[in-house]
Tab-separated table of C-alpha atoms in Angstrom:
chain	number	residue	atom	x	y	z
A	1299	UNK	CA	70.809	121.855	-19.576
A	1300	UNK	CA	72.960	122.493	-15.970
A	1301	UNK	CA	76.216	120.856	-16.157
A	1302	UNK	CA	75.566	119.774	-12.405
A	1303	UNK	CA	72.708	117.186	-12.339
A	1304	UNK	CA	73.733	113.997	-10.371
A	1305	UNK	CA	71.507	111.283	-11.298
A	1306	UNK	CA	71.485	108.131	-9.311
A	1307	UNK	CA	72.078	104.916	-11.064
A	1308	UNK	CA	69.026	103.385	-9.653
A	1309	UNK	CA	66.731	106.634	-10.847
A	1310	UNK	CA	68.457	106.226	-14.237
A	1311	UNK	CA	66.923	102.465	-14.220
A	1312	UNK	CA	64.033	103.483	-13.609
A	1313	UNK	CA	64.112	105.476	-16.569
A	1314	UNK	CA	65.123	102.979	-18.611
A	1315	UNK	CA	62.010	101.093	-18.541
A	1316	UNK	CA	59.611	103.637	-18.304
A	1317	UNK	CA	60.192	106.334	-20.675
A	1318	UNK	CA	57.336	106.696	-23.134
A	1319	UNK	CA	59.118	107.569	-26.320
A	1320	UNK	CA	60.925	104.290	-26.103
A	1321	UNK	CA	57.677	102.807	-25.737
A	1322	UNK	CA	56.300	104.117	-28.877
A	1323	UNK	CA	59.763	103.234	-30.564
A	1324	UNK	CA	59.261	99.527	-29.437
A	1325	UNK	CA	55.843	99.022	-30.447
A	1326	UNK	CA	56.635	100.826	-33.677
A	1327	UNK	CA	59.008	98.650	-34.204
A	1328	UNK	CA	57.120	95.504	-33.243
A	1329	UNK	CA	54.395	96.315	-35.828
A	1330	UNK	CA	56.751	97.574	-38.731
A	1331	UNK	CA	58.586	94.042	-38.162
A	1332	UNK	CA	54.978	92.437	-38.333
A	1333	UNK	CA	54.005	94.025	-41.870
A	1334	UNK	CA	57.872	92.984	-43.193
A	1335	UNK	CA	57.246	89.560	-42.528
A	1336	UNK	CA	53.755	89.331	-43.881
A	1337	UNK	CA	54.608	90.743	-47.125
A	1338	UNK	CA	57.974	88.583	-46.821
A	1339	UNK	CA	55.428	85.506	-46.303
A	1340	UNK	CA	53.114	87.020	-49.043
A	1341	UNK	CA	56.195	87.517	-51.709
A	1342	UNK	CA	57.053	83.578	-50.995
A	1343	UNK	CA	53.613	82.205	-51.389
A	1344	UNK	CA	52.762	84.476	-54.713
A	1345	UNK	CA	54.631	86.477	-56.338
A	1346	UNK	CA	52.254	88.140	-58.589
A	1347	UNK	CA	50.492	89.764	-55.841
A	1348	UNK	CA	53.274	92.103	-54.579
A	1349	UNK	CA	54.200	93.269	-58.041
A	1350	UNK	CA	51.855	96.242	-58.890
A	1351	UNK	CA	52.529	96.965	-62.695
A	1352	UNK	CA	54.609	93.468	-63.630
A	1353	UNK	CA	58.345	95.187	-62.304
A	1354	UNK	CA	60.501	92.936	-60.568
A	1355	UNK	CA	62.597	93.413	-57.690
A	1356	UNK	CA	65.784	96.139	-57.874
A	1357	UNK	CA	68.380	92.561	-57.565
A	1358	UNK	CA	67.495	89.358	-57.816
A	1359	UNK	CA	63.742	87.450	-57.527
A	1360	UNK	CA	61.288	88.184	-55.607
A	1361	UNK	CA	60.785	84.686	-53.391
A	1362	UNK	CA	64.634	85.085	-52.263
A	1363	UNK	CA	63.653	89.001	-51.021
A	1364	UNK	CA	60.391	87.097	-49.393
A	1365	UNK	CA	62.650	84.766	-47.180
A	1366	UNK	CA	65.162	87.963	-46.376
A	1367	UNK	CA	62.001	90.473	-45.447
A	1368	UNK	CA	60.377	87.783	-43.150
A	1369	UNK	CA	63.848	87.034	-41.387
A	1370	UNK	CA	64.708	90.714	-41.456
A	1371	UNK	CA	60.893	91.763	-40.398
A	1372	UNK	CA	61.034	88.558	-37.210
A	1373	UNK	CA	64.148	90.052	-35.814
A	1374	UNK	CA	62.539	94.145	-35.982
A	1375	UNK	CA	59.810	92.580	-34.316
A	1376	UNK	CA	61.907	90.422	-31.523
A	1377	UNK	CA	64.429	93.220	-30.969
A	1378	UNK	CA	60.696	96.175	-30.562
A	1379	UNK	CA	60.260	93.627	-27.915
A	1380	UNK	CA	63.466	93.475	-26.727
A	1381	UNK	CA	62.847	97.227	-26.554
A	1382	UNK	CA	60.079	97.138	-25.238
A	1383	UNK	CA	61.040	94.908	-21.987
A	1384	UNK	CA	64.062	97.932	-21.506
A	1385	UNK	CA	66.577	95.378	-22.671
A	1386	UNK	CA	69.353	97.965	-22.651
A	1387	UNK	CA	71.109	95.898	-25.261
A	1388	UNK	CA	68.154	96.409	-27.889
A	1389	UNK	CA	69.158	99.814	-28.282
A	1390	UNK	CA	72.124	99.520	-30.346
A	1391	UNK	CA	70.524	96.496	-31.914
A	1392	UNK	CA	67.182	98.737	-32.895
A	1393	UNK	CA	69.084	101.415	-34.530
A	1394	UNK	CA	71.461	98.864	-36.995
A	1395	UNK	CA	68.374	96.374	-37.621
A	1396	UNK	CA	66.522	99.184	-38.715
A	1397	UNK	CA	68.516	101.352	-40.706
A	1398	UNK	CA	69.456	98.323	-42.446
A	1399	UNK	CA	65.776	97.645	-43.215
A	1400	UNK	CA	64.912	100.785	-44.505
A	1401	UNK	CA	68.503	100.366	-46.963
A	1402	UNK	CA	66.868	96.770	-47.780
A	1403	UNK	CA	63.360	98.314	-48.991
A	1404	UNK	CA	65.167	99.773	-52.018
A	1405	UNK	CA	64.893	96.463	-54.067
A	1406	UNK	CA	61.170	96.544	-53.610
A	1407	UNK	CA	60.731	100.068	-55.033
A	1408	UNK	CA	60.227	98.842	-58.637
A	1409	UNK	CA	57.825	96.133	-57.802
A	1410	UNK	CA	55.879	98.096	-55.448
A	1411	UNK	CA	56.623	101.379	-54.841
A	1412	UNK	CA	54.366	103.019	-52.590
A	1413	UNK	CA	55.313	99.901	-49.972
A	1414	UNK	CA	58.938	101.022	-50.630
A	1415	UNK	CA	58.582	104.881	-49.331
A	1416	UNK	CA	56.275	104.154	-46.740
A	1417	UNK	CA	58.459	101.140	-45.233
A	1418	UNK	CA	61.065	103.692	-45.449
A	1419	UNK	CA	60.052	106.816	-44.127
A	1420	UNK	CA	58.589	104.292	-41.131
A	1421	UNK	CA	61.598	103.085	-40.563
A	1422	UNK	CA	63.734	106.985	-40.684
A	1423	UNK	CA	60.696	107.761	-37.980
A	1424	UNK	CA	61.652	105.248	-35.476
A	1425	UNK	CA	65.773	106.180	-35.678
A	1426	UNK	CA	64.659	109.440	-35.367
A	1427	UNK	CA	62.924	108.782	-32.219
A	1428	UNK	CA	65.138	106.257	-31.003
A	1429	UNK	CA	67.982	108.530	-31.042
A	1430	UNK	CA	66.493	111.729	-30.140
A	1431	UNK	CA	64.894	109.772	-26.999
A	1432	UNK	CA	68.565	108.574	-25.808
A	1433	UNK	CA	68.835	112.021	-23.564
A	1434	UNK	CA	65.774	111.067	-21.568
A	1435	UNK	CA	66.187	107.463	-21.872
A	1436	UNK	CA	70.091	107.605	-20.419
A	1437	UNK	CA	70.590	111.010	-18.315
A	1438	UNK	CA	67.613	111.440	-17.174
A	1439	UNK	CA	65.056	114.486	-18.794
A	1440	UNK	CA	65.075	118.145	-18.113
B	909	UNK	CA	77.724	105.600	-26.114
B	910	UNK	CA	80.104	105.294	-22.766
B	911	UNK	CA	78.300	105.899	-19.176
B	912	UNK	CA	79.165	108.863	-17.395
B	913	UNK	CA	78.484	107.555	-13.917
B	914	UNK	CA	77.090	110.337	-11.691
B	915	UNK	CA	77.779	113.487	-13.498
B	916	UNK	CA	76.102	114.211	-16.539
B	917	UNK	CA	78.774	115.588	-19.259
B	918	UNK	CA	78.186	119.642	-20.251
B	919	UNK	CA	77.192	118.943	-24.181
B	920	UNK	CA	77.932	116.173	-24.883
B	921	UNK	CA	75.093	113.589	-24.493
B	922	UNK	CA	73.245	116.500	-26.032
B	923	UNK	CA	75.671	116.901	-29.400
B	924	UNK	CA	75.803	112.972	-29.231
B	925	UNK	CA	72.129	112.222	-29.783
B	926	UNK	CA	71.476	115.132	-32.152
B	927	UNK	CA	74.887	114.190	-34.254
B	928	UNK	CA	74.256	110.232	-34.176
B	929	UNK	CA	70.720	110.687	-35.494
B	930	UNK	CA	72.047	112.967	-38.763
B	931	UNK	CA	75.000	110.366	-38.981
B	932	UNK	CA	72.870	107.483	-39.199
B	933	UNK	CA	69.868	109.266	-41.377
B	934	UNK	CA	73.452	110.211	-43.802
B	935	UNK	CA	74.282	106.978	-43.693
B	936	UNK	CA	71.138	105.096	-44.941
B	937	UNK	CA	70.630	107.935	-47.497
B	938	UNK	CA	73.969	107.380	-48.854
B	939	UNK	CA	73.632	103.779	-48.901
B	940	UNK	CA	70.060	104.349	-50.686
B	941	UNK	CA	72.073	106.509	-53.247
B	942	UNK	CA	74.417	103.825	-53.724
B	943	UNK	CA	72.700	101.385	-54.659
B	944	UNK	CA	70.327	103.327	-56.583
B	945	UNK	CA	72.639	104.291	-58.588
B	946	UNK	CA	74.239	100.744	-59.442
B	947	UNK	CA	70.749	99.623	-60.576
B	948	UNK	CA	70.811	102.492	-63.053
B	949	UNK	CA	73.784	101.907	-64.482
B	950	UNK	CA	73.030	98.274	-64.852
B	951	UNK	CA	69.477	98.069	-66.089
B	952	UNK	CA	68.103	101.282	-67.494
B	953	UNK	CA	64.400	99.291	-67.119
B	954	UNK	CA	64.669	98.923	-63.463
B	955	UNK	CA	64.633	102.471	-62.162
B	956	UNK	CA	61.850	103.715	-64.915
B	957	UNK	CA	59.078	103.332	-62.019
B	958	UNK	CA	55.515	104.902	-62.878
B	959	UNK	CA	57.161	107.543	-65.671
B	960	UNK	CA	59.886	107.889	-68.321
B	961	UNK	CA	63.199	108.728	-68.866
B	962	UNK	CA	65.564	111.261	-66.563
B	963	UNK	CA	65.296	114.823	-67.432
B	964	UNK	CA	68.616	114.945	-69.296
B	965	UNK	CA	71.371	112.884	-70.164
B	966	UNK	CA	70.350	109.388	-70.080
B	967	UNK	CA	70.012	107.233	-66.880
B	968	UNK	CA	73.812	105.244	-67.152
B	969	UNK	CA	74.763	108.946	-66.460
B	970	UNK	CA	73.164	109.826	-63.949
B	971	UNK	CA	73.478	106.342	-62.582
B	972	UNK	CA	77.027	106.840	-62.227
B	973	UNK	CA	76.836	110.448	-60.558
B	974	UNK	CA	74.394	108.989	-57.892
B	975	UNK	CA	76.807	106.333	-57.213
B	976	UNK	CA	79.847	108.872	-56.158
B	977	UNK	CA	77.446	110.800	-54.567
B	978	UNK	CA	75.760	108.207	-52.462
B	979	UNK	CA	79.077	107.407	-51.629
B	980	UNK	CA	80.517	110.720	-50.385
B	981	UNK	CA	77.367	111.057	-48.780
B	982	UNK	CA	78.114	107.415	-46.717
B	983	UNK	CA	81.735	108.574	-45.734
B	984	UNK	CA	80.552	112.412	-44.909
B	985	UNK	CA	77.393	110.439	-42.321
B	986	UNK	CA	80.480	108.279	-40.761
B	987	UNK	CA	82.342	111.140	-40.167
B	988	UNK	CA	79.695	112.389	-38.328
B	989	UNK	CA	79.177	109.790	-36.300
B	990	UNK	CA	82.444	109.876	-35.219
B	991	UNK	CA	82.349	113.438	-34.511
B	992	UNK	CA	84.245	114.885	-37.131
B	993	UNK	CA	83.523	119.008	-37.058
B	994	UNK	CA	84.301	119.592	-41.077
B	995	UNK	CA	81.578	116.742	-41.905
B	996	UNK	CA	78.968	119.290	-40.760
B	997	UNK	CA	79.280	121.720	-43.627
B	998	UNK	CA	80.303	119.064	-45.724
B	999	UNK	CA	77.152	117.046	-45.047
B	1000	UNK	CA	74.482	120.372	-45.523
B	1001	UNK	CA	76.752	120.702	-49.193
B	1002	UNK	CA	76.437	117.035	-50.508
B	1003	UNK	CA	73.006	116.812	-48.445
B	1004	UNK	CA	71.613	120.096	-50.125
B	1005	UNK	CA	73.151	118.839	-53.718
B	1006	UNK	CA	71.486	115.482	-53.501
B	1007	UNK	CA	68.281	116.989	-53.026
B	1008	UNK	CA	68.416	119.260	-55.980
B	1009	UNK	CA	69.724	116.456	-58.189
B	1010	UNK	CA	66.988	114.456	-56.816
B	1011	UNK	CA	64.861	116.700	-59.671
B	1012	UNK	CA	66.478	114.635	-62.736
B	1013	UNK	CA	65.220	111.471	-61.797
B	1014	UNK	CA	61.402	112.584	-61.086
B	1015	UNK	CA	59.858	112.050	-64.465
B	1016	UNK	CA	62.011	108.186	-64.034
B	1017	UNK	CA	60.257	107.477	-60.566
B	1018	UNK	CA	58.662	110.203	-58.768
B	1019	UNK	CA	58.054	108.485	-55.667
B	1020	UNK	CA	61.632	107.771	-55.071
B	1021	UNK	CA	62.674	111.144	-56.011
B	1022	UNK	CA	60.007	112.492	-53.510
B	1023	UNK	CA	61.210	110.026	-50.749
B	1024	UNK	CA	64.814	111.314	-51.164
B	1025	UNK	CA	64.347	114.841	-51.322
B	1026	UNK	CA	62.053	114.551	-47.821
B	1027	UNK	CA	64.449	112.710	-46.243
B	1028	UNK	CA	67.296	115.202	-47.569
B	1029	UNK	CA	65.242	117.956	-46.682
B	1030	UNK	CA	64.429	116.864	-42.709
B	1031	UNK	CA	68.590	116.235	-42.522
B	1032	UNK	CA	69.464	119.213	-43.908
B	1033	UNK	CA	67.199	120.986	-40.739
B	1034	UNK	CA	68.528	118.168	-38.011
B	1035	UNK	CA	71.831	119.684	-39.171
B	1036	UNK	CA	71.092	122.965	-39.018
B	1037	UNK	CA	68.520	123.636	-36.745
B	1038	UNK	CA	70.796	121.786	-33.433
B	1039	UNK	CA	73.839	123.947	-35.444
B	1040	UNK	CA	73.422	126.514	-31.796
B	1041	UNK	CA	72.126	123.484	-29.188
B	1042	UNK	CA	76.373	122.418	-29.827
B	1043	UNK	CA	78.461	124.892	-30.887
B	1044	UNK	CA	78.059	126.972	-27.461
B	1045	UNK	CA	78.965	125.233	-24.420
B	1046	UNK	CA	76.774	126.426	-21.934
């Protein structure tokens, strides 16, 4: 990387909206926030169906973690849109929402575990992208 | 992240981006500690997923080591974030620990033990790996 690269604001704009590894962050995000709030719909509706051998939840009952997963899972979704639109604001908002989703996932890991790992080693994926793609998203790639 | 308006700064967007993503990974697998280790000490039942017991000790134990050590492992991934230098070698240590500790809760719940140690595992090399894209400023 040269320490001399001037990069106009308006190129930098540009950027902004068009970089693909954003892209594939925001419709990552979009469906991982879909499949949260179907399973948070699914967990209100029936219980039984989540829970693979009878385990509960890590904290509380499973309904209450239904409600929280299909707020939690709307607001991934809105904000992958967000994203998605090169709503520079989103950004910030992307990285918190999700790292705090993939913290959340931990109470479903006794009920259903494989949903658990995969929910977060999705989410781990799209931080790691998110971040790493702030260089070419921001200054501009080379 | 502040704008640099014209000029791109030498390293730093470069040791920002690398350093936030470790902080925040550190961070959620602190947290994940954490709390994994409160449900141990409060309900043996809860973390027995798909197995049996830990490998030694009992699981109130080891509940309460995961708890400290989810904990240090927050702070250390905040330090980072904020750009402290010792968290570094600080975060490979407690990063490289939790991963071998990881090994006493596999026969409880193998899946989460394999889920930690990955995720410990791919820090560990963010950390390591962009060690030289910092340290010299070119």
């Amino acid at each position: 990387m040269s320490s001399d690269g001037q990069s106009p604001p308006a190129r930098r704009e540009q950027r902004l909206r068009t970089d693909v590894v954003i892209v594939f962050a925001a419709i990552m995000m979009i469906i991982l926030g879909l499949l949260d709030a179907l399973w948070g719909l699914a967990a209100i509706f029936n219980e039984g169906i989540i829970s693979e051998d009878g385990h509960g939840v890590l904290i509380g009952n499973i309904a209450t973690w239904g409600w929280v997963s299909l707020l939690g899972g709307s607001l991934v979704a809105i904000t992958g849109f967000g994203l998605g639109l090169g709503i520079v604001a989103a950004r910030w908002a992307a990285v918190v929402l999700v790292a705090v989703n993939a913290v959340m996932n931990i109470v479903w890991f006794p009920a259903a575990p494989v949903w658990s790992f995969m929910v977060i080693f999705v989410d781990v994926t799209i931080i790691y992208v998110l971040i790493l793609g702030w260089d070419e998203w921001t200054e501009g790639s080379d | 992240m502040e704008a640099h308006h014209g000029s791109r700064p030498p390293a730093g967007a470069q040791r920002s981006t690398w350093i936030a993503f470790a902080g925040v990974l550190m961070v959620i697998i602190g947290c994940l500690d954490l709390i994994w280790g409160i449900a141990a000490i409060a309900n043996d039942e809860i973390v027995v997923v798909g197995g049996h017991g830990v490998m030694i000790f009992d699981i109130t134990t080891w509940g309460w080591i995961q708890l400290i050590l989810g904990a240090l492992i927050g702070l250390t991934g905040l330090g980072l974030i904020v750009g402290n230098a010792a968290a570094r070698w600080a975060g490979v240590f407690l990063i490289g620990l939790n991963a071998v500790l990881q090994v006493v809760w596999f026969p409880a719940a193998p899946l989460w033990a394999f889920l930690i140690i990955i995720l410990d595992v791919f820090l560990i090399y963010q950390l390591i790996v962009n060690w030289q894209a910092v340290s010299p400023p070119r």
